[in-house]
JSON list of C-alpha atoms in Angstrom, two decimals:
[
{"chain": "A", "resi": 27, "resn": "UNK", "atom": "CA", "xyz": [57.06, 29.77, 105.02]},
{"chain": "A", "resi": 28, "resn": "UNK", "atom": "CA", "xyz": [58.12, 33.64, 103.95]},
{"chain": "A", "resi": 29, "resn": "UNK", "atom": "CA", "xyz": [55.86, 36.47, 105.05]},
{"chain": "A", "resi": 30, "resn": "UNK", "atom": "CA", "xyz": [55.32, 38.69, 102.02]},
{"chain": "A", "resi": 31, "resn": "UNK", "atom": "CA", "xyz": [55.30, 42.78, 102.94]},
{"chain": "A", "resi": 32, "resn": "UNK", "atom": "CA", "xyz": [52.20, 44.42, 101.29]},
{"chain": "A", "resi": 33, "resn": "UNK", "atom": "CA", "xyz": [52.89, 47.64, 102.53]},
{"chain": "A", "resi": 34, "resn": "UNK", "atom": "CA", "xyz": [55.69, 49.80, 104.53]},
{"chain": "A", "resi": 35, "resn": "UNK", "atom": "CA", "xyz": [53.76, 52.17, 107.39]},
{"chain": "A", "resi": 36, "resn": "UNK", "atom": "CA", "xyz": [55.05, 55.48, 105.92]},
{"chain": "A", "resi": 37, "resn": "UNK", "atom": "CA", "xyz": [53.95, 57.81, 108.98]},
{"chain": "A", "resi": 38, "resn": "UNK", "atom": "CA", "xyz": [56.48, 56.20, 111.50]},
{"chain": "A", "resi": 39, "resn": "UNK", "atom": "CA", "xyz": [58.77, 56.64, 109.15]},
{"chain": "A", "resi": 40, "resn": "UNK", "atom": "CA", "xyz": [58.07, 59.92, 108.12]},
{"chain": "A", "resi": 41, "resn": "UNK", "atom": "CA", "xyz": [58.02, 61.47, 111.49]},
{"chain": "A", "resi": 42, "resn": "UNK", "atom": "CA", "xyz": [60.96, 59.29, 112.88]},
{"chain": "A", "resi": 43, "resn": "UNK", "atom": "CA", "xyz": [62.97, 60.48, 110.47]},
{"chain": "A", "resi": 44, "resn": "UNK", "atom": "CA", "xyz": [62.10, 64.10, 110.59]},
{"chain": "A", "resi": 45, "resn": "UNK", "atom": "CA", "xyz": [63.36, 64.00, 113.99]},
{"chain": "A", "resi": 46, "resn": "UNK", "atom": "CA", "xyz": [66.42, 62.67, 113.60]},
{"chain": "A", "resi": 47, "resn": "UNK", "atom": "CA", "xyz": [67.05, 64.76, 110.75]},
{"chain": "A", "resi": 48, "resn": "UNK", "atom": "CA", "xyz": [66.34, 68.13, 113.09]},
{"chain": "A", "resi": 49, "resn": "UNK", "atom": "CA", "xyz": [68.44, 66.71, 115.66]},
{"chain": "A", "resi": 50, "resn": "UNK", "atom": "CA", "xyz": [71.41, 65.90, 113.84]},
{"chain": "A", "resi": 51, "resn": "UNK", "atom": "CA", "xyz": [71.13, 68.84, 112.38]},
{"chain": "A", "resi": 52, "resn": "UNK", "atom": "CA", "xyz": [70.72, 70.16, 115.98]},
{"chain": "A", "resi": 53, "resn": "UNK", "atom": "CA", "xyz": [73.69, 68.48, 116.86]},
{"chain": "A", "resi": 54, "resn": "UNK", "atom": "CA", "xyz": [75.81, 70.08, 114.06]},
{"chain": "A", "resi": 55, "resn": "UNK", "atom": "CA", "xyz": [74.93, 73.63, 114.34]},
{"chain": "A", "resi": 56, "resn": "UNK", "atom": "CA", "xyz": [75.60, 73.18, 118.27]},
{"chain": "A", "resi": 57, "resn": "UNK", "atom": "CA", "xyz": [79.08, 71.85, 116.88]},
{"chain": "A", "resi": 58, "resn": "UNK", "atom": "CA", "xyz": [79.82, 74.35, 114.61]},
{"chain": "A", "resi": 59, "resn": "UNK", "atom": "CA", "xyz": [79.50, 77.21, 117.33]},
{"chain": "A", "resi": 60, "resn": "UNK", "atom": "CA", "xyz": [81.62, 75.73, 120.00]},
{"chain": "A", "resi": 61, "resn": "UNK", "atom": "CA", "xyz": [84.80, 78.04, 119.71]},
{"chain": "A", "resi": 62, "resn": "UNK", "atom": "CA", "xyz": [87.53, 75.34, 119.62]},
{"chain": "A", "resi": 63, "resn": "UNK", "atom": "CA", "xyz": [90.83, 75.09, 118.02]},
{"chain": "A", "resi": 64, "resn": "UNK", "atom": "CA", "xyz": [89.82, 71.63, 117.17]},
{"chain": "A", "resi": 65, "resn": "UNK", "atom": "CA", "xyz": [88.16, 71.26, 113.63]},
{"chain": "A", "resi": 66, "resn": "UNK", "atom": "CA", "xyz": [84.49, 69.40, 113.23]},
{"chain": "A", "resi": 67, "resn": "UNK", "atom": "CA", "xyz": [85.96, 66.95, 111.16]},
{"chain": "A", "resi": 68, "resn": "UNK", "atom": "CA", "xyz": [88.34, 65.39, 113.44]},
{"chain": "A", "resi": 69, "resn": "UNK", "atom": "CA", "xyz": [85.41, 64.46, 115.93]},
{"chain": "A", "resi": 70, "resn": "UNK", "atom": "CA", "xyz": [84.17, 60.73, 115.42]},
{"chain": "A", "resi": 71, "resn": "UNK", "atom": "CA", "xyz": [80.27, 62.48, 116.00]},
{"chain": "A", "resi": 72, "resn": "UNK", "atom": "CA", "xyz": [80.74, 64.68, 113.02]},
{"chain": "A", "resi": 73, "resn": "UNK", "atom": "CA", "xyz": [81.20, 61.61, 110.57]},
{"chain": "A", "resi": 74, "resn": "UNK", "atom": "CA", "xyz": [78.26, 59.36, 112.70]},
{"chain": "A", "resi": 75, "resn": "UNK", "atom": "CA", "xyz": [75.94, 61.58, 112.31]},
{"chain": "A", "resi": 76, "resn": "UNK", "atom": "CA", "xyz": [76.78, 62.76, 108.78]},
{"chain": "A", "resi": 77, "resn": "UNK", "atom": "CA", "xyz": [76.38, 59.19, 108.09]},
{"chain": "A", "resi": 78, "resn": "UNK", "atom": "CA", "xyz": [72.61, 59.26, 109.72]},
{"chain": "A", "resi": 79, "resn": "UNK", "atom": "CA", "xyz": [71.74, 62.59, 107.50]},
{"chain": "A", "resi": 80, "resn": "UNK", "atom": "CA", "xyz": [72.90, 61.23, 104.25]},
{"chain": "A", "resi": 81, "resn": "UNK", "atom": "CA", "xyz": [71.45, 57.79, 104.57]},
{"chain": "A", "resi": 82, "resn": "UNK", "atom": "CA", "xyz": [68.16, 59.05, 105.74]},
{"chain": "A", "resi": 83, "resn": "UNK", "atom": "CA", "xyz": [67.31, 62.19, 103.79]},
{"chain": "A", "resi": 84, "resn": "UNK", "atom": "CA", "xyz": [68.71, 59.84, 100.66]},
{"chain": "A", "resi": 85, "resn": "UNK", "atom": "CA", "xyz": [65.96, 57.32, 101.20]},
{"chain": "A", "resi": 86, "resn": "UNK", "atom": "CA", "xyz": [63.11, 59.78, 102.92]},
{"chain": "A", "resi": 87, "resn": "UNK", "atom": "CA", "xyz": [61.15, 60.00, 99.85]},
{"chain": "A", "resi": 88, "resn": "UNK", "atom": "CA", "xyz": [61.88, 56.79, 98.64]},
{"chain": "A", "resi": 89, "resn": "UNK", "atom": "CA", "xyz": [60.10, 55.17, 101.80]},
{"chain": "A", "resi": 90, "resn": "UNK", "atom": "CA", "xyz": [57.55, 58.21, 102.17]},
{"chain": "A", "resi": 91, "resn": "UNK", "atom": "CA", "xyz": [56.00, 58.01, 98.24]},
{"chain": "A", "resi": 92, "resn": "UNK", "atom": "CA", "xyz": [55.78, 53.78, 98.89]},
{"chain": "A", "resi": 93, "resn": "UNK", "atom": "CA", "xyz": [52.72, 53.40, 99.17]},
{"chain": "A", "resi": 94, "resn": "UNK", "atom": "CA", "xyz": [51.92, 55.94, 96.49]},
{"chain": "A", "resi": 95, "resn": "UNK", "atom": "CA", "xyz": [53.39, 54.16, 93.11]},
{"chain": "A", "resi": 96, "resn": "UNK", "atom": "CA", "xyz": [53.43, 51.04, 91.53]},
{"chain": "A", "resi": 97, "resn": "UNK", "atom": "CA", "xyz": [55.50, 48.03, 93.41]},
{"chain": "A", "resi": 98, "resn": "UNK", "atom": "CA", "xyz": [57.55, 47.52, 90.72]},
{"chain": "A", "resi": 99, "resn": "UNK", "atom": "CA", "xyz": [58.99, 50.91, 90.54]},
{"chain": "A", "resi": 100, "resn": "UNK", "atom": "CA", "xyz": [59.24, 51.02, 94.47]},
{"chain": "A", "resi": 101, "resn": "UNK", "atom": "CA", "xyz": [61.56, 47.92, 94.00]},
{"chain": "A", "resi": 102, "resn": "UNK", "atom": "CA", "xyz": [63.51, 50.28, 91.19]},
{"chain": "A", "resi": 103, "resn": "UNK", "atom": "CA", "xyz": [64.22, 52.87, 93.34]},
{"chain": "A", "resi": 104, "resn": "UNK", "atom": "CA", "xyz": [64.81, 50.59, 96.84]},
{"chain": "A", "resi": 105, "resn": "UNK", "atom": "CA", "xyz": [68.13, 49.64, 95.21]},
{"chain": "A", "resi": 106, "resn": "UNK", "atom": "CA", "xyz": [68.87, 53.67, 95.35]},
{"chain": "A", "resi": 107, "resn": "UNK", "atom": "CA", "xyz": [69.07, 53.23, 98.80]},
{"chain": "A", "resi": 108, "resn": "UNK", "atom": "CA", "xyz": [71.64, 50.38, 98.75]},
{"chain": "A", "resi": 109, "resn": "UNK", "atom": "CA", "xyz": [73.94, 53.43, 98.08]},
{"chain": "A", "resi": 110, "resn": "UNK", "atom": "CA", "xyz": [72.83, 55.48, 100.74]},
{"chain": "A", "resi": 111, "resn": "UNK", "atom": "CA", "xyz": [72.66, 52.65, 102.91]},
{"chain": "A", "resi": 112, "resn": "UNK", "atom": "CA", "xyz": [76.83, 52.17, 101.97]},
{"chain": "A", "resi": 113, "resn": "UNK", "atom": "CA", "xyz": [77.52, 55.18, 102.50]},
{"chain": "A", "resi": 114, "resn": "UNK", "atom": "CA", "xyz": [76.22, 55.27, 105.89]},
{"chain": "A", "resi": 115, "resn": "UNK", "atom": "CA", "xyz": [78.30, 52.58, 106.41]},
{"chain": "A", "resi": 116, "resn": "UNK", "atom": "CA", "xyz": [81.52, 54.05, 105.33]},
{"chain": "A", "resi": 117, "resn": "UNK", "atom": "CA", "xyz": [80.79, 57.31, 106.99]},
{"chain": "A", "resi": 118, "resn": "UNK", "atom": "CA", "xyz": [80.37, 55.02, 110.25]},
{"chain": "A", "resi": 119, "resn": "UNK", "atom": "CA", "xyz": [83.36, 52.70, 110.16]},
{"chain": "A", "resi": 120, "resn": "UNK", "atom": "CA", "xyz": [85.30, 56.35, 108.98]},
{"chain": "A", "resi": 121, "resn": "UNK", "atom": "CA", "xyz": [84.01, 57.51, 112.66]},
{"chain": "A", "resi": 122, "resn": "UNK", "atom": "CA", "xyz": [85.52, 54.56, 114.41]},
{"chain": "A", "resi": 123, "resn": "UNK", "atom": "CA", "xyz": [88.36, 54.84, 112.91]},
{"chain": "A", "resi": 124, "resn": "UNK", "atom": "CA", "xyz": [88.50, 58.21, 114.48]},
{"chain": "A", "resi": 125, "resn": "UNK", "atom": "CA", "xyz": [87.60, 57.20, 117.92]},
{"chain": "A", "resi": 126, "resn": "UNK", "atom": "CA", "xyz": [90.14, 54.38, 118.14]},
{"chain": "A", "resi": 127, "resn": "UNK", "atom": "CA", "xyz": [92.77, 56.03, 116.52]},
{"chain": "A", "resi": 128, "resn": "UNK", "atom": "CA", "xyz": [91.79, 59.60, 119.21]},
{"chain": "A", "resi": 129, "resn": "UNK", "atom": "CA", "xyz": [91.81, 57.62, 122.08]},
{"chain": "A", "resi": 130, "resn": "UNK", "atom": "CA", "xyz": [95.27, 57.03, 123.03]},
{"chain": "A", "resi": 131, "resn": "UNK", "atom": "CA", "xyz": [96.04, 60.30, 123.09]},
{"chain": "A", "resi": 132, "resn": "UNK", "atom": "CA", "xyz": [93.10, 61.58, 125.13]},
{"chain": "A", "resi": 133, "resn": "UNK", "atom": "CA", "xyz": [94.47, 59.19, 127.65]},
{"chain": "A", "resi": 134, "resn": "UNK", "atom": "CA", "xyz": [97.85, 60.56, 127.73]},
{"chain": "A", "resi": 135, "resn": "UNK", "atom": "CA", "xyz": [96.69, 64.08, 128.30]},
{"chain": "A", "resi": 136, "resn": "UNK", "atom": "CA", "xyz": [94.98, 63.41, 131.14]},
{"chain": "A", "resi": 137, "resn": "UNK", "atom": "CA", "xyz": [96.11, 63.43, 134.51]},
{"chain": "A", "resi": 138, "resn": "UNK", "atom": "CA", "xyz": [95.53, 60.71, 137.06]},
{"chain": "A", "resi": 139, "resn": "UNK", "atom": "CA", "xyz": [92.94, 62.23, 139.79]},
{"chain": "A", "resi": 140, "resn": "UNK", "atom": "CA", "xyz": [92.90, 58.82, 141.95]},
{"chain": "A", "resi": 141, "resn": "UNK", "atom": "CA", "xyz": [92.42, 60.44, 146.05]},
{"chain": "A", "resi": 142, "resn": "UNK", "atom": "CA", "xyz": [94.52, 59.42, 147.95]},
{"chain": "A", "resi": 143, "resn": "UNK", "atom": "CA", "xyz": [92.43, 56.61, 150.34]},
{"chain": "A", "resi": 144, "resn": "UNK", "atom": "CA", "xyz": [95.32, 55.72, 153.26]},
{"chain": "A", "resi": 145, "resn": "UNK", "atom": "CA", "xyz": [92.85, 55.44, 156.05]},
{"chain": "A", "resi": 146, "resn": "UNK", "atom": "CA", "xyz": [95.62, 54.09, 158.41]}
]
């Protein structure tokens, strides 16, 4: 038995994704003012939530105009959003890739602060 979609709910949509939006963008402009030596691109966050901003403001009006045009060009443009959907998913695995790869060397710069607990 398959469950056939008549319609997507655009308002959730709509409105979850305007908040994400502002608060990756939020997140970015809080980045780009922190005065470090370190550039933005070399930060695993700067590539997650790049992904987040392309894939959703790529597909925003795709999902927000659903319920507005014909089903058969819906399904024509929903494929557009494979792309943005890849992309997301390059832009994420490029962030891991980062954080695995940063790791190490965060742990070798920092300095073992264990207390020393000798209650004898």
């Amino acid at each position: 038995m398959t469950v056939e979609i008549k319609t997507i709910d655009t308002i959730p949509i709509g409105i979850e994704t305007i908040i994400i939006l502002t608060f990756s963008f939020y997140f970015l402009y809080e980045r780009m003012n922190e005065p470090t030596t370190d550039l933005i691109y070399n930060d695993y966050r700067f590539w997650i939530v790049l992904g987040m901003i392309i894939y959703l403001a790529g597909s925003f009006f795709i999902y927000i105009f659903s319920d507005q045009v014909d089903r058969n060009l819906f399904n024509k443009y929903l494929s557009l959003t494979y792309i943005f959907y890849a992309l997301k998913n390059i832009l994420f695995t490029l962030g891991i890739l980062i954080y695995v790869r940063s790791e190490p060397i965060k742990q070798r710069n920092k300095k073992e602060t264990l207390p020393f607990l000798d209650i004898n």
